[in-house]
Coordinates of C-alpha atoms in Angstrom, one line a residue:
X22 CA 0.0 0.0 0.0
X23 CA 1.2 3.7 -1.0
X24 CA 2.0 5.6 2.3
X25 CA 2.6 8.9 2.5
X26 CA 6.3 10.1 3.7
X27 CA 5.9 10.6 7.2
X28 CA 8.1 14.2 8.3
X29 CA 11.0 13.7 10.2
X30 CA 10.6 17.2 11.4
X31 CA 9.2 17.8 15.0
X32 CA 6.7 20.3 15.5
X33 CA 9.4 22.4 16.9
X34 CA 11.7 22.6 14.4
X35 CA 8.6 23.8 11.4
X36 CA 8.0 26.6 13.8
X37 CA 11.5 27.7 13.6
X38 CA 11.5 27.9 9.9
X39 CA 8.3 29.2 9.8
X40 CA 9.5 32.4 12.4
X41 CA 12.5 32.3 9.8
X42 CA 10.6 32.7 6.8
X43 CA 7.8 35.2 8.4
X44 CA 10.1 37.0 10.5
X45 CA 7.9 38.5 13.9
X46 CA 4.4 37.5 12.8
X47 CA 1.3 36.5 13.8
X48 CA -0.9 33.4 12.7
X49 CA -0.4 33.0 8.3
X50 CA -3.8 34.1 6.6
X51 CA -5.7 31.4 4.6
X52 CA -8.1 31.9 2.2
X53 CA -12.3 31.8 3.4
X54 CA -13.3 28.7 4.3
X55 CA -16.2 27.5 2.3
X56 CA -20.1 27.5 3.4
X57 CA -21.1 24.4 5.1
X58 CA -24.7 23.0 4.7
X59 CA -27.4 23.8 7.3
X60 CA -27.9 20.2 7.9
X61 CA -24.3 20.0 9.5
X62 CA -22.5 18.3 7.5
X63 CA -19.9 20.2 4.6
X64 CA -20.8 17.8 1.4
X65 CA -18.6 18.1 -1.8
X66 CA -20.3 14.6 -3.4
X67 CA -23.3 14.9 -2.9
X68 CA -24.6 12.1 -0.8
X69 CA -27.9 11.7 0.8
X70 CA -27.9 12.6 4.0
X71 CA -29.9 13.8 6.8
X72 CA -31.7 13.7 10.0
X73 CA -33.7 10.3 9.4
X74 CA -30.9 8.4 7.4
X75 CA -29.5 5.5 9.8
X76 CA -26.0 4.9 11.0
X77 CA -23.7 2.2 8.4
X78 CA -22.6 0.1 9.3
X79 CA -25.3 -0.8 12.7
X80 CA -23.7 0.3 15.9
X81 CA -20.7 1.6 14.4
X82 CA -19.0 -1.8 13.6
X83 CA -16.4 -0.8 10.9
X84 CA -15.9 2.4 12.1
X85 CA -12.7 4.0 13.4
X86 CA -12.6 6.9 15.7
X87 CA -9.5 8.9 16.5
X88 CA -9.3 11.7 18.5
X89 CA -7.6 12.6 22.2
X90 CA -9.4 12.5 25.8
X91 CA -12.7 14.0 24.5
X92 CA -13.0 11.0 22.3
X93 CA -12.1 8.8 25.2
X94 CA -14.7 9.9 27.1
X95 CA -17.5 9.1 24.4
X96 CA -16.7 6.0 23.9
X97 CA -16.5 5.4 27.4
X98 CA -20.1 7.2 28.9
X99 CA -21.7 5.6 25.3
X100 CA -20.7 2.2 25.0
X101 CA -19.3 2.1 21.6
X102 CA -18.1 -1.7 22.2
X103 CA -18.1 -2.1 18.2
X104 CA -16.2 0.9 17.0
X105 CA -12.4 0.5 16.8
X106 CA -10.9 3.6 19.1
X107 CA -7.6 4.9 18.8
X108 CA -7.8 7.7 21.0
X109 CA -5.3 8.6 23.8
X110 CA -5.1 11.6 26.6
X111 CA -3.0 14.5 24.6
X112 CA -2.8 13.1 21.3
X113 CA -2.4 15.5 18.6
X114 CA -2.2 15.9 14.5
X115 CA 1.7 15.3 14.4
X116 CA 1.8 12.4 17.5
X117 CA -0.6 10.1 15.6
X118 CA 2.6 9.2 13.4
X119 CA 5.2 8.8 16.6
X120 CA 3.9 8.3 19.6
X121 CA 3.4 4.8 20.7
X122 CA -0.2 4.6 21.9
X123 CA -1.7 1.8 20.8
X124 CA -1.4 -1.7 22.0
X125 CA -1.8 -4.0 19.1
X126 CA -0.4 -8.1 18.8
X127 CA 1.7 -7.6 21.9
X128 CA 3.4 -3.8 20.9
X129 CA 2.6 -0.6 21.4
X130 CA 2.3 1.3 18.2
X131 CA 1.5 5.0 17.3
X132 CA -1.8 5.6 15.6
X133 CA -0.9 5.7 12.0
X134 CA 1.3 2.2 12.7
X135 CA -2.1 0.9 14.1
X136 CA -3.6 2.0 11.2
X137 CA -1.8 -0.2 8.4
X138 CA -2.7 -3.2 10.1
X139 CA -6.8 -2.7 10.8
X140 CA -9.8 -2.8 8.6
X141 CA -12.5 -0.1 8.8
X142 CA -14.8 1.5 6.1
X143 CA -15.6 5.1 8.2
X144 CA -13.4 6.9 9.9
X145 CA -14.2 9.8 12.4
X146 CA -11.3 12.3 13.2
X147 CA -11.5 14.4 16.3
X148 CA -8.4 16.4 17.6
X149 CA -7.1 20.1 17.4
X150 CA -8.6 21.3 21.0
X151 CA -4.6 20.5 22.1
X152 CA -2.9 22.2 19.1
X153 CA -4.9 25.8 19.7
X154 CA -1.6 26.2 21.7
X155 CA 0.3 26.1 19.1
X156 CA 1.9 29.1 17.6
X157 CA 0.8 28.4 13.6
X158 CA -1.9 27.2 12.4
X159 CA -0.3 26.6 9.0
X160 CA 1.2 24.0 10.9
X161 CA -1.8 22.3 12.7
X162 CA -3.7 22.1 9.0
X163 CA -0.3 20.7 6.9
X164 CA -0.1 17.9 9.9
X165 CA -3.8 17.0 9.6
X166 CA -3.4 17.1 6.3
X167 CA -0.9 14.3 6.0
X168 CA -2.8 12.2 8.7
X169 CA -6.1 12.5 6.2
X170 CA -3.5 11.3 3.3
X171 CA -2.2 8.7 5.0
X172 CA -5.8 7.4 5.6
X173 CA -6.5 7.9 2.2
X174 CA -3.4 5.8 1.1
X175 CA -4.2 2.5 3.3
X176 CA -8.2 2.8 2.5
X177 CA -9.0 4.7 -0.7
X178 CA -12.7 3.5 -0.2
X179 CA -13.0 4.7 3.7
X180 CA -15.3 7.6 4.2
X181 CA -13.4 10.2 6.2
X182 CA -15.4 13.0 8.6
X183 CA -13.9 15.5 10.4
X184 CA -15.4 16.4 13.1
X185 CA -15.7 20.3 13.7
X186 CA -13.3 20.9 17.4
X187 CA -16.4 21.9 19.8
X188 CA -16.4 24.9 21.8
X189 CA -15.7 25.5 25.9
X190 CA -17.3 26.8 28.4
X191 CA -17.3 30.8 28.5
X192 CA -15.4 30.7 31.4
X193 CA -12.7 28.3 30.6
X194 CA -12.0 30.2 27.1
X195 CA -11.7 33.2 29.6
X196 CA -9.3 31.4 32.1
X197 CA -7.4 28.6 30.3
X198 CA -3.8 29.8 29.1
X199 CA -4.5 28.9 25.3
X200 CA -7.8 26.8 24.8
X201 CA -9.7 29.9 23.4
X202 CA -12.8 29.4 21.9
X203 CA -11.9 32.1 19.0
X204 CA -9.2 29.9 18.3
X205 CA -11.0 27.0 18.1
X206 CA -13.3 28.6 15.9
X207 CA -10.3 29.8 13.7
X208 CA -9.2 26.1 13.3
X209 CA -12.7 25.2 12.6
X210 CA -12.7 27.3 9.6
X211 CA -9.8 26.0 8.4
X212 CA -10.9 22.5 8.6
X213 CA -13.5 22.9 7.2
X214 CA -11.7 24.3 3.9
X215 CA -9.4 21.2 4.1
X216 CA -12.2 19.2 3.8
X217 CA -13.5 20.8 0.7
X218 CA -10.7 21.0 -0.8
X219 CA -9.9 16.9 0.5
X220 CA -13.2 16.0 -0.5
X221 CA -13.8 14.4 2.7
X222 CA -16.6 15.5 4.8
X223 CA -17.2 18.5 7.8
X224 CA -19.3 17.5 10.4
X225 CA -20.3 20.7 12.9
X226 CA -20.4 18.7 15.9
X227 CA -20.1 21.8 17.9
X228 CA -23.7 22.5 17.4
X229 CA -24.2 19.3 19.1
X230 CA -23.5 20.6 22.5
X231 CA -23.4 24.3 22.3
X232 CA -25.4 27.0 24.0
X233 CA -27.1 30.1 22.0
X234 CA -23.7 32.0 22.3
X235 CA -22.0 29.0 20.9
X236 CA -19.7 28.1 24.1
X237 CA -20.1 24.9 26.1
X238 CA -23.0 25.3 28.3
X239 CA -21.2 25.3 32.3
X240 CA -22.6 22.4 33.2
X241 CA -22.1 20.2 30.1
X242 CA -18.1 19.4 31.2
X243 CA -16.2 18.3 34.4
X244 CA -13.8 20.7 33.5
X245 CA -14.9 23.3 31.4
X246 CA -13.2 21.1 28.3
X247 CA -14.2 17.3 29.3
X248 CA -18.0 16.3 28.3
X249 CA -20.3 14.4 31.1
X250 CA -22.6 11.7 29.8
X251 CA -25.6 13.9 28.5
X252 CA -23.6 15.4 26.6
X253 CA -21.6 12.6 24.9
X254 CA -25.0 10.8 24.3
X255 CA -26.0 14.3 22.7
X256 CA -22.4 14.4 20.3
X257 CA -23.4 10.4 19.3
X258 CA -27.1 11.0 18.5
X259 CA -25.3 14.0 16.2
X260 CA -23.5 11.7 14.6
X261 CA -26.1 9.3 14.3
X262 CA -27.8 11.9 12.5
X263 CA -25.3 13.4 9.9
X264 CA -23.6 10.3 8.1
X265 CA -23.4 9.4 4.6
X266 CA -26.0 6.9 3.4
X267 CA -23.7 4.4 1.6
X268 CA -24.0 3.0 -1.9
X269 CA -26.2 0.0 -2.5
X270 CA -23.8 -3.1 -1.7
X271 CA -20.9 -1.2 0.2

């Protein structure tokens, strides 16, 4: 199977060369990110979708999730028993390819290792809320970027969603040192672009679980970050919800 290169850079060392090449700067400007469909769900093929179109394959067998502690915690208050998880406390768009977090066949692989050796038709991607403290987000899109075409390059036929980075609670974007929700919302825009221009597909989970002013309600998270059962049951019926209906025979 083709694989894309993986970087031998660290995270680190791209930041350098971008503060060489930018000089004292802010974040790089990107282009508009393109509309995404009331229903939720950005849609560049044209599926059929919507709210009364059931879940393929039944109880998510097939289906991969990755993501970092928020995903952990919905597979744990829902139950997904079916659904491969490769999630991990901290993981992040350029650890997925280094950092051994996986146990599989008696070693502990990273992510993207884990992912040349398992079979899954659907894969739902949620991480970013640990990158907002990074300096670029250049960097944070050209890392998921090569995780979404190393995805593609094991399983052309997998359907890939990106799940939108939900919000905080007003008070932890107002007190946490970087987790922001304008920055979170910046990264959303951008991912949402990547998807288009990907043709892989946007999910807004964040309007899931948000309130009217589009932060985490205060008593939807332990933490102000971390979702309590309600409101993991609330992010699966979402995505329940807003899936692509599959092809006759897939």
């Amino acid at each position: 199977t083709e694989r894309v290169e993986e970087t031998e850079k660290s995270v680190e060392e791209e930041m350098r060369e971008v503060d060489a090449e930018k000089g004292e700067s802010g974040l790089m400007d990107s282009e508009e990110t393109a509309e995404t469909m009331g229903n939720g769900l950005q849609n560049p093929n044209e599926p059929v979708i919507g709210e009364d179109v059931p879940l393929f394959p039944e109880n998510f067998q097939g289906v991969l999730f990755i993501g970092d502690s928020r995903t952990e915690g919905l597979i744990l208050y829902t139950g997904l028993s079916n659904a491969t998880v490769y999630a991990n406390q901290g993981l992040m768009v350029d650890t997925v390819f280094t950092s051994p977090v996986i146990q599989m066949d008696g070693q502990k692989l990273s992510v993207v290792e884990a992912l040349r050796r398992t079979e899954f038709k659907k894969v739902y991607i949620m991480l970013g809320i640990n990158e907002t403290g990074w300096a670029y987000e250049s960097i944070f899109i050209d890392k998921y970027q090569k995780l979404i075409q190393e995805i593609q390059a094991i399983n052309p036929q997998a359907i890939l969603y990106i799940q939108e980075i939900m919000p905080v609670t007003a008070q932890t974007s107002q007190t946490h040192s970087y987790v922001k929700n304008d920055k979170i919302q910046r990264y959303n825009e951008l991912l949402a672009k990547l998807a288009e221009e990907m043709g892989v597909y946007y999910i807004d989970t964040g309007a899931a679980v948000a309130d009217d002013s589009g932060c985490l309600p205060e008593d939807a998270a332990i933490d102000g970050i971390h979702l309590k059962k309600p409101y993991c049951d609330k992010w699966l019926d979402y995505l329940k919800t807003h899936t692509v209906q599959p092809e006759e025979g897939a």
